[in-house]
């Protein structure tokens, strides 16, 4: 093991201010050294690599002696080694620490640090987070120093949200709590004022939903969305979203962001790219026969748009539309459904109908666990098509539609 703490204050004093013929470098241990200039200036430097032995070495100047003592230099060295263990570059972290010492880190600074360094890559959909913070957090406590903020300040802020939207308050709280924990672990902040409280203090957790549309509700939704032939009317965007999510059991994000480049009309296949997929893998679904004419008509109506539904639709817009239509159809007596509940209805009903559970999971876009997920790369297109054809026929029967959908969905001029 390499010897540590080779240097001493006595040695540094003897070297400081003493001119020499050449520059000297003397090691203290664990990456810390001193660099002595020809003029006798003594600087503490930290030696490290960021990418293993093959990466170029970095000589990071920590400070000058005697402005920085040997004891403090060793503390900074140890801190640098901790950063490296967390895969953080000491050069960047020292700048962050210096900036923080000049200006206190605000609540907005901390949340945006988490957003820029984690949420923006870890969350498939992250834009709505900023809108929430801009509306509910930043105007009230965003400019407050993290170090000076008190639990009372946070609770007052969340109580304001909870009065009208307790579930929203709980969701924002969980995001903020994750943000502060991320900042503390990365040593961007040193305290966590929310560390001792849970979501029940500030709102209500959304919990695990179990809403499955019953037979009548399913028939109503399919009749409303698929039976109304309004493909060239702006208000039909909701119907388009409902048809896609109900017919395929897909996530609203997959339908909302879908473009015509994902659709193969020759083989009648819809491929959701991995960028839009929650599991990070492409999802391949055949188009059931019962909606192919509807898809053809939709293409004629929206082919000039980037999105197959015709417009860029936000996540919040989808949620708002679903709530509004649920109430219009009189389904809210059993609790508001959301578009994600279509997936649960899709899975539950198909399983009750005897469809292959493995194929249902593939259609839902779930990642298959275990050996099957590693080795079985078949797309099972024929089996998927059989299940989807059965499902769309079932929906048409519920709504009282003739399964000759080409006749039902005549193109609207």
Short mmCIF file of C-alpha atoms in Angstrom, two decimals:
data_model
loop_
_atom_site.label_atom_id
_atom_site.label_comp_id
_atom_site.label_asym_id
_atom_site.label_seq_id
_atom_site.Cartn_x
_atom_site.Cartn_y
_atom_site.Cartn_z
CA UNK A 1 0.00 0.00 0.00
CA UNK A 2 1.30 3.46 -0.91
CA UNK A 3 2.46 5.61 2.00
CA UNK A 4 0.11 8.49 2.85
CA UNK A 5 0.79 11.93 4.31
CA UNK A 6 4.41 12.10 3.23
CA UNK A 7 4.50 15.89 3.39
CA UNK A 8 4.73 18.03 6.51
CA UNK A 9 4.20 21.68 7.41
CA UNK A 10 7.89 21.97 8.22
CA UNK A 11 8.82 20.83 4.68
CA UNK A 12 6.33 23.20 3.05
CA UNK A 13 7.66 26.16 5.01
CA UNK A 14 11.22 25.29 3.97
CA UNK A 15 10.19 25.19 0.27
CA UNK A 16 7.89 28.22 0.17
CA UNK A 17 9.50 31.33 -1.27
CA UNK A 18 12.82 29.59 -1.99
CA UNK A 19 13.88 29.90 -5.67
CA UNK A 20 15.20 26.75 -7.36
CA UNK A 21 16.68 25.79 -10.72
CA UNK A 22 13.70 23.67 -11.78
CA UNK A 23 10.09 22.97 -10.94
CA UNK A 24 9.51 20.23 -8.35
CA UNK A 25 6.58 17.88 -7.78
CA UNK A 26 6.36 16.00 -4.49
CA UNK A 27 3.65 13.51 -3.59
CA UNK A 28 1.74 13.40 -0.32
CA UNK A 29 -0.31 10.29 -1.19
CA UNK A 30 -3.78 9.29 -2.48
CA UNK A 31 -3.46 11.64 -5.45
CA UNK A 32 -2.35 14.77 -3.57
CA UNK A 33 0.97 16.42 -4.46
CA UNK A 34 2.60 19.81 -4.29
CA UNK A 35 4.03 21.66 -7.26
CA UNK A 36 6.93 24.00 -6.42
CA UNK A 37 7.73 26.60 -9.06
CA UNK A 38 11.20 27.91 -9.80
CA UNK A 39 10.25 31.10 -7.97
CA UNK A 40 9.35 29.13 -4.84
CA UNK A 41 5.53 29.18 -5.17
CA UNK A 42 3.91 26.09 -3.63
CA UNK A 43 0.56 24.81 -4.97
CA UNK A 44 -1.49 21.77 -3.97
CA UNK A 45 -2.51 19.61 -6.94
CA UNK A 46 -4.72 16.54 -7.19
CA UNK A 47 -3.83 13.88 -9.76
CA UNK A 48 -6.56 11.63 -11.20
CA UNK A 49 -8.02 10.04 -14.32
CA UNK A 50 -11.70 10.04 -15.32
CA UNK A 51 -11.73 7.05 -17.69
CA UNK A 52 -9.30 4.44 -16.40
CA UNK A 53 -5.63 4.02 -17.13
CA UNK A 54 -6.05 4.70 -20.84
CA UNK A 55 -7.52 8.20 -20.29
CA UNK A 56 -5.23 11.25 -20.05
CA UNK A 57 -4.26 12.32 -16.50
CA UNK A 58 -5.67 15.46 -14.92
CA UNK A 59 -3.65 17.72 -12.63
CA UNK A 60 -6.20 19.78 -10.71
CA UNK A 61 -4.90 22.75 -8.73
CA UNK A 62 -6.61 22.88 -5.34
CA UNK A 63 -4.99 25.99 -3.87
CA UNK A 64 -1.77 27.76 -2.95
CA UNK A 65 0.24 27.37 0.22
CA UNK A 66 0.08 28.98 2.79
CA UNK A 67 -3.42 30.32 1.81
CA UNK A 68 -4.53 26.68 1.91
CA UNK A 69 -3.11 24.63 4.75
CA UNK A 70 -1.83 21.08 4.32
CA UNK A 71 -4.70 19.80 6.49
CA UNK A 72 -7.31 21.55 4.32
CA UNK A 73 -5.65 20.29 1.14
CA UNK A 74 -5.98 16.74 2.42
CA UNK A 75 -9.67 17.33 3.17
CA UNK A 76 -10.26 18.60 -0.37
CA UNK A 77 -8.33 15.60 -1.74
CA UNK A 78 -10.57 13.21 0.19
CA UNK A 79 -13.63 15.06 -1.09
CA UNK A 80 -12.34 14.73 -4.67
CA UNK A 81 -11.92 11.00 -4.21
CA UNK A 82 -15.51 10.73 -2.96
CA UNK A 83 -16.73 12.56 -6.07
CA UNK A 84 -14.75 10.23 -8.29
CA UNK A 85 -16.32 7.23 -6.54
CA UNK A 86 -19.73 8.66 -7.55
CA UNK A 87 -18.51 9.16 -11.15
CA UNK A 88 -18.41 12.94 -10.74
CA UNK A 89 -15.57 15.03 -12.14
CA UNK A 90 -13.90 17.03 -9.34
CA UNK A 91 -13.25 19.91 -11.75
CA UNK A 92 -16.99 20.45 -12.21
CA UNK A 93 -17.87 19.85 -8.58
CA UNK A 94 -15.36 22.39 -7.31
CA UNK A 95 -16.90 25.00 -9.61
CA UNK A 96 -20.36 24.13 -8.30
CA UNK A 97 -19.16 24.39 -4.71
CA UNK A 98 -17.51 27.76 -5.39
CA UNK A 99 -20.65 29.10 -7.05
CA UNK A 100 -22.77 27.87 -4.16
CA UNK A 101 -20.54 29.52 -1.59
CA UNK A 102 -20.93 32.85 -3.40
CA UNK A 103 -24.71 32.51 -3.85
CA UNK A 104 -26.95 30.21 -1.79
CA UNK A 105 -28.68 27.41 -3.68
CA UNK A 106 -32.36 28.22 -4.01
CA UNK A 107 -35.24 25.76 -4.11
CA UNK A 108 -35.60 26.43 -7.83
CA UNK A 109 -31.85 25.84 -8.34
CA UNK A 110 -32.04 22.46 -6.62
CA UNK A 111 -35.13 21.27 -8.50
CA UNK A 112 -33.70 22.38 -11.85
CA UNK A 113 -30.38 20.66 -11.03
CA UNK A 114 -32.32 17.38 -10.58
CA UNK A 115 -34.35 18.02 -13.71
CA UNK A 116 -31.33 18.80 -15.91
CA UNK A 117 -29.14 15.99 -14.58
CA UNK A 118 -31.65 13.22 -14.01
CA UNK A 119 -35.33 13.70 -14.88
CA UNK A 120 -34.73 14.84 -18.44
CA UNK A 121 -33.12 11.48 -19.27
CA UNK A 122 -34.78 9.16 -16.73
CA UNK A 123 -38.38 10.19 -17.48
CA UNK A 124 -39.94 9.42 -20.85
CA UNK A 125 -42.26 12.36 -20.35
CA UNK A 126 -40.72 15.15 -18.34
CA UNK A 127 -41.91 18.45 -19.84
CA UNK A 128 -45.04 18.50 -17.69
CA UNK A 129 -42.86 18.50 -14.54
CA UNK A 130 -41.60 22.02 -15.26
CA UNK A 131 -45.14 23.25 -15.89
CA UNK A 132 -46.20 21.89 -12.51
CA UNK A 133 -43.26 23.51 -10.72
CA UNK A 134 -43.77 26.82 -12.56
CA UNK A 135 -47.39 26.89 -11.45
CA UNK A 136 -47.32 25.48 -7.94
CA UNK A 137 -43.79 25.78 -6.45
CA UNK A 138 -41.51 28.39 -8.02
CA UNK A 139 -43.80 31.46 -7.67
CA UNK A 140 -44.15 30.89 -3.94
CA UNK A 141 -40.87 29.48 -2.58
CA UNK A 142 -38.64 29.09 -5.66
CA UNK A 143 -36.29 31.95 -4.71
CA UNK A 144 -35.93 30.81 -1.11
CA UNK A 145 -32.57 29.38 -0.04
CA UNK A 146 -32.67 25.62 0.55
CA UNK A 147 -30.58 26.05 3.70
CA UNK A 148 -32.94 28.66 5.11
CA UNK A 149 -36.22 27.03 4.09
CA UNK A 150 -38.29 25.59 6.94
CA UNK A 151 -40.76 22.71 6.90
CA UNK A 152 -43.50 25.27 7.53
CA UNK A 153 -42.69 27.00 4.23
CA UNK A 154 -43.04 23.75 2.31
CA UNK A 155 -46.23 22.64 4.06
CA UNK A 156 -47.86 26.01 3.38
CA UNK A 157 -47.00 25.65 -0.29
CA UNK A 158 -48.39 22.11 -0.55
CA UNK A 159 -51.51 22.97 1.48
CA UNK A 160 -52.34 25.51 -1.22
CA UNK A 161 -52.27 22.75 -3.86
CA UNK A 162 -54.02 20.16 -1.68
CA UNK A 163 -57.15 22.27 -1.26
CA UNK A 164 -58.13 21.75 -4.91
CA UNK A 165 -56.04 18.76 -6.01
CA UNK A 166 -54.79 16.44 -3.24
CA UNK A 167 -53.53 13.79 -5.67
CA UNK A 168 -51.66 16.45 -7.66
CA UNK A 169 -50.15 17.76 -4.42
CA UNK A 170 -48.97 14.27 -3.53
CA UNK A 171 -47.45 13.73 -6.99
CA UNK A 172 -45.55 17.03 -6.89
CA UNK A 173 -44.34 16.27 -3.38
CA UNK A 174 -42.87 12.92 -4.46
CA UNK A 175 -41.05 14.59 -7.36
CA UNK A 176 -39.68 17.35 -5.14
CA UNK A 177 -38.62 14.82 -2.51
CA UNK A 178 -36.75 12.81 -5.15
CA UNK A 179 -35.14 16.01 -6.44
CA UNK A 180 -33.85 17.05 -3.02
CA UNK A 181 -32.56 13.56 -2.26
CA UNK A 182 -30.73 13.51 -5.62
CA UNK A 183 -29.15 16.90 -4.89
CA UNK A 184 -28.11 15.86 -1.39
CA UNK A 185 -26.51 12.59 -2.56
CA UNK A 186 -24.59 14.54 -5.20
CA UNK A 187 -23.65 17.06 -2.50
CA UNK A 188 -25.21 19.95 -4.40
CA UNK A 189 -27.13 20.71 -1.20
CA UNK A 190 -26.41 19.62 2.36
CA UNK A 191 -29.91 19.44 3.84
CA UNK A 192 -33.27 17.91 3.01
CA UNK A 193 -36.15 19.77 4.69
CA UNK A 194 -38.69 17.14 3.52
CA UNK A 195 -36.75 14.16 4.81
CA UNK A 196 -39.03 13.36 7.77
CA UNK A 197 -42.47 13.56 6.17
CA UNK A 198 -44.45 11.37 3.78
CA UNK A 199 -46.98 12.04 1.08
CA UNK A 200 -49.94 11.82 3.50
CA UNK A 201 -48.80 15.06 5.15
CA UNK A 202 -49.27 17.10 1.99
CA UNK A 203 -51.87 15.31 -0.14
CA UNK A 204 -52.91 11.90 -1.29
CA UNK A 205 -51.07 9.22 -3.23
CA UNK A 206 -52.66 8.22 -6.52
CA UNK A 207 -52.33 4.59 -5.43
CA UNK A 208 -52.72 1.59 -7.72
CA UNK A 209 -55.72 2.03 -9.96
CA UNK A 210 -58.07 -0.89 -10.47
CA UNK A 211 -60.70 0.76 -12.69
CA UNK A 212 -61.91 -1.58 -15.42
CA UNK A 213 -64.65 -0.34 -17.74
CA UNK A 214 -67.72 -2.56 -17.56
CA UNK A 215 -69.50 -3.88 -20.66
CA UNK A 216 -71.81 -0.87 -21.03
CA UNK A 217 -69.01 1.65 -20.48
CA UNK A 218 -66.82 -0.13 -23.03
CA UNK A 219 -69.68 -0.10 -25.55
CA UNK A 220 -70.31 3.61 -24.88
CA UNK A 221 -66.66 4.58 -25.41
CA UNK A 222 -66.34 2.54 -28.61
CA UNK A 223 -69.64 3.88 -29.95
CA UNK A 224 -68.61 7.46 -29.13
CA UNK A 225 -65.15 7.20 -30.67
CA UNK A 226 -65.42 4.66 -33.50
CA UNK A 227 -69.06 5.20 -34.43
CA UNK A 228 -68.79 8.96 -34.86
CA UNK A 229 -67.28 9.44 -38.29
CA UNK A 230 -65.78 12.87 -37.68
CA UNK A 231 -62.32 12.43 -39.15
CA UNK A 232 -62.15 15.93 -40.68
CA UNK A 233 -63.39 17.84 -37.62
CA UNK A 234 -60.94 19.26 -35.07
CA UNK A 235 -63.01 17.98 -32.13
CA UNK A 236 -62.49 14.42 -33.42
CA UNK A 237 -58.96 14.33 -31.98
CA UNK A 238 -60.37 12.81 -28.80
CA UNK A 239 -62.17 10.11 -30.77
CA UNK A 240 -59.00 9.28 -32.67
CA UNK A 241 -57.03 8.90 -29.44
CA UNK A 242 -59.76 6.71 -27.95
CA UNK A 243 -59.95 4.41 -30.99
CA UNK A 244 -56.19 3.84 -31.04
CA UNK A 245 -55.88 3.27 -27.30
CA UNK A 246 -58.96 1.09 -27.07
CA UNK A 247 -58.27 -1.00 -30.18
CA UNK A 248 -54.56 -1.64 -29.53
CA UNK A 249 -54.38 -1.44 -25.73
CA UNK A 250 -51.52 1.01 -26.23
CA UNK A 251 -50.33 3.75 -23.90
CA UNK A 252 -51.66 7.23 -24.62
CA UNK A 253 -48.09 8.42 -25.25
CA UNK A 254 -47.66 5.85 -28.03
CA UNK A 255 -50.83 7.03 -29.78
CA UNK A 256 -50.32 10.73 -29.07
CA UNK A 257 -46.80 10.83 -30.51
CA UNK A 258 -47.38 8.39 -33.38
CA UNK A 259 -46.47 9.59 -36.88
CA UNK A 260 -47.37 8.03 -40.21
CA UNK A 261 -43.78 6.87 -40.71
CA UNK A 262 -44.48 4.21 -38.05
CA UNK A 263 -47.30 2.64 -40.10
CA UNK A 264 -46.68 0.01 -42.78
CA UNK A 265 -49.78 -0.07 -45.01
CA UNK A 266 -48.43 -2.85 -47.20
CA UNK A 267 -48.17 -5.32 -44.31
CA UNK A 268 -50.58 -3.51 -41.99
CA UNK A 269 -48.16 -3.18 -39.09
CA UNK A 270 -47.74 -0.37 -36.56
CA UNK A 271 -44.25 -0.21 -35.04
CA UNK A 272 -43.90 2.02 -31.99
CA UNK A 273 -40.26 3.22 -31.92
CA UNK A 274 -38.23 2.66 -28.78
CA UNK A 275 -38.14 6.43 -28.11
CA UNK A 276 -41.89 6.36 -27.51
CA UNK A 277 -41.94 3.02 -25.69
CA UNK A 278 -41.86 2.88 -21.91
CA UNK A 279 -39.77 -0.30 -21.88
CA UNK A 280 -37.17 1.16 -24.26
CA UNK A 281 -37.86 -1.41 -26.98
CA UNK A 282 -39.85 -1.14 -30.20
CA UNK A 283 -43.42 -2.49 -29.97
CA UNK A 284 -44.75 -4.21 -33.09
CA UNK A 285 -48.51 -4.54 -33.49
CA UNK A 286 -50.45 -5.78 -36.54
CA UNK A 287 -53.45 -3.64 -37.50
CA UNK A 288 -56.71 -5.56 -36.94
CA UNK A 289 -58.87 -5.99 -40.02
CA UNK A 290 -61.84 -4.29 -38.37
CA UNK A 291 -60.17 -0.84 -38.21
CA UNK A 292 -58.06 -0.85 -41.39
CA UNK A 293 -60.60 1.22 -43.31
CA UNK A 294 -60.76 3.63 -40.38
CA UNK A 295 -56.95 3.94 -40.44
CA UNK A 296 -57.07 4.49 -44.22
CA UNK A 297 -59.62 7.27 -43.79
CA UNK A 298 -57.59 8.79 -40.97
CA UNK A 299 -54.51 8.82 -43.19
CA UNK A 300 -56.43 10.72 -45.86
CA UNK A 301 -57.49 13.29 -43.27
CA UNK A 302 -54.18 13.82 -41.40
CA UNK A 303 -51.38 12.74 -43.75
CA UNK A 304 -50.12 16.33 -44.01
CA UNK A 305 -49.62 16.47 -40.26
CA UNK A 306 -46.64 15.16 -38.33
CA UNK A 307 -49.01 13.25 -36.05
CA UNK A 308 -51.55 10.67 -37.12
CA UNK A 309 -54.20 12.14 -34.82
CA UNK A 310 -53.77 15.42 -36.72
CA UNK A 311 -52.36 17.70 -34.02
CA UNK A 312 -49.73 17.78 -31.31
CA UNK A 313 -51.68 16.75 -28.23
CA UNK A 314 -50.24 17.23 -24.73
CA UNK A 315 -50.45 14.72 -21.91
CA UNK A 316 -52.51 17.19 -19.90
CA UNK A 317 -54.85 17.67 -22.87
CA UNK A 318 -55.45 13.92 -23.06
CA UNK A 319 -56.24 13.71 -19.35
CA UNK A 320 -58.58 16.68 -19.47
CA UNK A 321 -60.43 15.33 -22.52
CA UNK A 322 -60.83 11.89 -20.94
CA UNK A 323 -62.28 13.37 -17.74
CA UNK A 324 -64.68 15.55 -19.71
CA UNK A 325 -65.94 12.74 -21.93
CA UNK A 326 -66.22 10.31 -19.02
CA UNK A 327 -68.61 12.76 -17.35
CA UNK A 328 -70.49 13.38 -20.61
CA UNK A 329 -71.10 9.65 -20.99
CA UNK A 330 -72.30 9.42 -17.38
CA UNK A 331 -69.54 7.04 -16.31
CA UNK A 332 -68.18 9.16 -13.45
CA UNK A 333 -70.62 7.63 -10.94
CA UNK A 334 -68.23 4.68 -10.68
CA UNK A 335 -65.23 7.01 -10.53
CA UNK A 336 -63.57 8.82 -13.41
CA UNK A 337 -61.77 6.56 -15.83
CA UNK A 338 -58.63 7.62 -17.65
CA UNK A 339 -57.21 6.41 -20.96
CA UNK A 340 -54.75 4.17 -19.12
CA UNK A 341 -57.78 2.26 -17.78
CA UNK A 342 -58.45 1.17 -21.37
CA UNK A 343 -55.30 -0.97 -21.11
CA UNK A 344 -56.59 -2.67 -17.97
CA UNK A 345 -59.94 -3.25 -19.67
CA UNK A 346 -58.16 -4.59 -22.77
CA UNK A 347 -56.07 -7.04 -20.73
CA UNK A 348 -58.82 -8.16 -18.34
CA UNK A 349 -61.45 -8.74 -21.03
CA UNK A 350 -59.12 -10.56 -23.41
CA UNK A 351 -57.90 -12.83 -20.63
CA UNK A 352 -61.53 -13.60 -19.73
CA UNK A 353 -62.14 -14.38 -23.42
CA UNK A 354 -59.36 -16.97 -23.34
CA UNK A 355 -56.69 -15.13 -25.31
CA UNK A 356 -53.06 -16.14 -24.79
CA UNK A 357 -51.78 -14.11 -21.77
CA UNK A 358 -48.26 -14.03 -23.26
CA UNK A 359 -49.56 -12.39 -26.46
CA UNK A 360 -51.63 -9.92 -24.45
CA UNK A 361 -48.51 -8.84 -22.55
CA UNK A 362 -46.64 -8.33 -25.83
CA UNK A 363 -49.50 -6.23 -27.21
CA UNK A 364 -49.50 -4.12 -24.06
CA UNK A 365 -45.80 -3.45 -24.62
CA UNK A 366 -44.69 -5.06 -21.37
CA UNK A 367 -41.17 -6.38 -21.08
CA UNK A 368 -41.18 -10.16 -20.80
CA UNK A 369 -39.10 -11.22 -17.80
CA UNK A 370 -36.88 -14.26 -17.38
CA UNK A 371 -35.39 -16.56 -19.99
CA UNK A 372 -38.28 -16.03 -22.41
CA UNK A 373 -37.56 -12.31 -22.55
CA UNK A 374 -33.88 -12.91 -23.24
CA UNK A 375 -34.04 -15.60 -25.91
CA UNK A 376 -37.48 -15.44 -27.54
CA UNK A 377 -37.34 -12.57 -30.03
CA UNK A 378 -40.28 -13.70 -32.18
CA UNK A 379 -42.76 -10.92 -32.98
CA UNK A 380 -45.71 -13.38 -32.99
CA UNK A 381 -47.49 -11.29 -35.63
CA UNK A 382 -50.07 -13.94 -36.59
CA UNK A 383 -51.01 -14.61 -32.98
CA UNK A 384 -51.19 -10.89 -32.22
CA UNK A 385 -53.41 -10.29 -35.24
CA UNK A 386 -55.75 -13.10 -34.20
CA UNK A 387 -56.14 -11.58 -30.73
CA UNK A 388 -56.65 -8.04 -32.02
CA UNK A 389 -59.19 -9.19 -34.62
CA UNK A 390 -61.11 -10.95 -31.86
CA UNK A 391 -60.97 -7.84 -29.67
CA UNK A 392 -62.17 -5.38 -32.34
CA UNK A 393 -64.97 -7.76 -33.37
CA UNK A 394 -66.00 -7.89 -29.72
CA UNK A 395 -66.03 -4.07 -29.48
CA UNK A 396 -68.11 -3.75 -32.64
CA UNK A 397 -70.57 -6.35 -31.36
CA UNK A 398 -70.90 -4.50 -28.03
CA UNK A 399 -71.67 -1.24 -29.80
CA UNK A 400 -74.06 -2.91 -32.22
CA UNK A 401 -71.90 -2.19 -35.26
CA UNK A 402 -71.78 -4.30 -38.36
CA UNK A 403 -68.27 -5.73 -38.63
CA UNK A 404 -68.19 -4.61 -42.24
CA UNK A 405 -66.31 -1.56 -41.07
CA UNK A 406 -65.44 -0.48 -44.58
CA UNK A 407 -69.10 0.36 -44.97
CA UNK A 408 -69.38 1.84 -41.49
CA UNK A 409 -66.42 4.17 -41.95
CA UNK A 410 -66.98 5.73 -45.32
CA UNK A 411 -64.43 8.39 -46.08
CA UNK A 412 -65.52 11.87 -45.13
CA UNK A 413 -64.84 14.52 -47.74
#
